[in-house]
Amino acid sequence: MSWGYGYYSTPSVGEQKRQAEKRLAKLRKKDPEIQPIAIEGNKIANTWWGMAWCKNLERYADYENRIGRGRSYVKNGLVLDLRIFEGVIHAQVSGSGVYKIRIKIDKLPEKKWKLIARQCANRIDSLAALAEGKFPEEFGESFMQQGSGLFPSPKEIHMDCDCPDWANMCKHIAAALYGVGAKLDTDPLLFFTLRSIDPASLIKKSVDEKMKNLLKNAKKKSKRVIDEKDVGRIFGV
């Protein structure tokens, strides 16, 4: 950051990266458990959950003015720390200083969760399949559905950054939100932690429905089963 001829000069990308590396080293000395976001390649996320999270952010007009800068920040390694807890994201992002971010995500309403569980009943076999995005295509559409899916809308995301930017979503918050997409690549089940829901309950619902259907079918009399009277006629007894 520098000033010249009466105007503010933005640091180059290289300067921002070098500054971020120095700040990260200092933070790591204080906290060895720090969790920076490191992006390899051009894509922020590569798994279904990570890509779906980023896509959800980008489809809301509320975010379009600031989202691009945030994407650049996370790709350049300026998200120095990002941790996901139940219903909340804590992050530190490098800018003209190191800014602390807190993003609260509303819990998924119980009514909505039950509806999604019913839609998925008898179709998802394991947590591993769920985490890897290995489910029927229509479930991906249901999960991403605006207003009724799993992903949060702008009104369900409450953001705070201690930077001087007056905007509701500053570039540091946008970078942290994109960082969540990268984080979900390594641990997709953190999504359920963030939305305060238990993914195991979705699997249980699916298994329960399968058992219910199996028992229901078992009670039906098969056409292949020979009645006792027919046995008598066939064998003369």
Short mmCIF file of C-alpha atoms in Angstrom, two decimals, residues 116-218:
data_model
loop_
_atom_site.label_atom_id
_atom_site.label_comp_id
_atom_site.label_asym_id
_atom_site.label_seq_id
_atom_site.Cartn_x
_atom_site.Cartn_y
_atom_site.Cartn_z
CA ILE A 116 -35.36 -32.84 1.83
CA ALA A 117 -35.02 -36.03 3.88
CA ARG A 118 -38.32 -37.31 2.48
CA GLN A 119 -37.22 -36.50 -1.07
CA CYS A 120 -33.98 -38.43 -0.55
CA ALA A 121 -35.59 -41.37 1.25
CA ASN A 122 -34.54 -44.79 -0.01
CA ARG A 123 -31.94 -43.30 -2.39
CA ILE A 124 -28.71 -42.44 -0.50
CA ASP A 125 -26.80 -45.40 0.92
CA SER A 126 -23.99 -43.93 3.02
CA LEU A 127 -22.32 -40.85 4.42
CA ALA A 128 -19.42 -41.52 2.07
CA ALA A 129 -21.72 -41.31 -0.96
CA LEU A 130 -23.30 -38.13 0.41
CA ALA A 131 -19.92 -36.51 1.12
CA GLU A 132 -18.60 -37.39 -2.33
CA GLY A 133 -21.69 -36.04 -4.07
CA LYS A 134 -22.52 -39.53 -5.37
CA PHE A 135 -26.26 -39.21 -5.41
CA PRO A 136 -28.90 -39.02 -8.15
CA GLU A 137 -28.73 -35.84 -10.21
CA GLU A 138 -32.17 -34.69 -9.12
CA PHE A 139 -30.96 -34.51 -5.52
CA GLY A 140 -28.28 -32.02 -6.53
CA GLU A 141 -31.04 -29.89 -8.04
CA SER A 142 -33.12 -30.22 -4.86
CA PHE A 143 -30.17 -29.34 -2.62
CA MET A 144 -29.44 -26.24 -4.73
CA GLN A 145 -33.05 -25.09 -5.08
CA GLN A 146 -33.39 -21.43 -4.14
CA GLY A 147 -35.67 -20.97 -1.18
CA SER A 148 -36.16 -24.66 -0.39
CA GLY A 149 -32.71 -26.27 -0.71
CA LEU A 150 -29.81 -26.81 1.66
CA PHE A 151 -27.70 -23.80 0.70
CA PRO A 152 -28.14 -20.49 2.53
CA SER A 153 -29.73 -17.41 0.97
CA PRO A 154 -28.32 -13.90 1.66
CA LYS A 155 -30.85 -13.31 4.42
CA GLU A 156 -29.53 -16.41 6.22
CA ILE A 157 -25.91 -15.15 6.13
CA HIS A 158 -24.90 -12.55 8.74
CA MET A 159 -21.48 -11.00 8.17
CA ASP A 160 -19.04 -8.91 10.16
CA CYS A 161 -15.50 -7.72 9.35
CA ASP A 162 -13.40 -5.28 11.36
CA CYS A 163 -12.04 -3.55 8.23
CA PRO A 164 -13.02 0.10 7.55
CA ASP A 165 -15.06 -0.79 4.45
CA TRP A 166 -18.68 0.30 4.93
CA ALA A 167 -20.12 -2.30 2.51
CA ASN A 168 -22.24 -5.12 3.92
CA MET A 169 -20.06 -7.60 2.08
CA CYS A 170 -16.49 -6.35 1.86
CA LYS A 171 -13.86 -8.14 -0.22
CA HIS A 172 -12.46 -9.80 2.91
CA ILE A 173 -15.84 -11.39 3.72
CA ALA A 174 -16.24 -12.43 0.08
CA ALA A 175 -12.80 -14.07 0.21
CA ALA A 176 -13.75 -15.95 3.38
CA LEU A 177 -17.00 -17.16 1.82
CA TYR A 178 -15.13 -18.44 -1.23
CA GLY A 179 -12.65 -20.02 1.17
CA VAL A 180 -15.49 -22.12 2.55
CA GLY A 181 -15.93 -23.62 -0.93
CA ALA A 182 -12.26 -24.64 -0.95
CA LYS A 183 -12.59 -26.00 2.58
CA LEU A 184 -15.52 -28.20 1.57
CA ASP A 185 -13.27 -29.87 -1.01
CA THR A 186 -11.25 -31.44 1.80
CA ASP A 187 -14.12 -32.05 4.23
CA PRO A 188 -17.59 -31.86 2.63
CA LEU A 189 -19.36 -32.82 5.85
CA LEU A 190 -18.38 -29.42 7.29
CA PHE A 191 -21.30 -28.11 5.25
CA PHE A 192 -23.69 -29.91 7.58
CA THR A 193 -21.82 -28.55 10.61
CA LEU A 194 -22.24 -25.06 9.20
CA ARG A 195 -25.96 -25.51 8.68
CA SER A 196 -26.35 -27.18 12.10
CA ILE A 197 -27.85 -30.40 10.73
CA ASP A 198 -26.96 -34.06 11.15
CA PRO A 199 -26.19 -35.79 7.83
CA ALA A 200 -26.53 -39.18 9.52
CA SER A 201 -30.23 -38.51 9.99
CA LEU A 202 -30.60 -38.29 6.21
CA ILE A 203 -28.99 -41.70 5.80
CA LYS A 204 -31.11 -43.14 8.63
CA LYS A 205 -34.26 -41.88 6.92
CA SER A 206 -33.15 -43.53 3.69
CA VAL A 207 -32.35 -46.84 5.41
CA ASP A 208 -35.65 -46.77 7.33
CA GLU A 209 -37.56 -46.28 4.09
CA LYS A 210 -35.70 -49.18 2.46
CA MET A 211 -36.53 -51.48 5.36
CA LYS A 212 -40.14 -50.37 5.30
CA ASN A 213 -40.39 -51.19 1.60
CA LEU A 214 -38.70 -54.56 2.07
CA LEU A 215 -41.10 -55.54 4.85
CA LYS A 216 -44.05 -54.30 2.83
CA ASN A 217 -43.00 -56.41 -0.15
CA ALA A 218 -42.32 -59.42 2.07
#
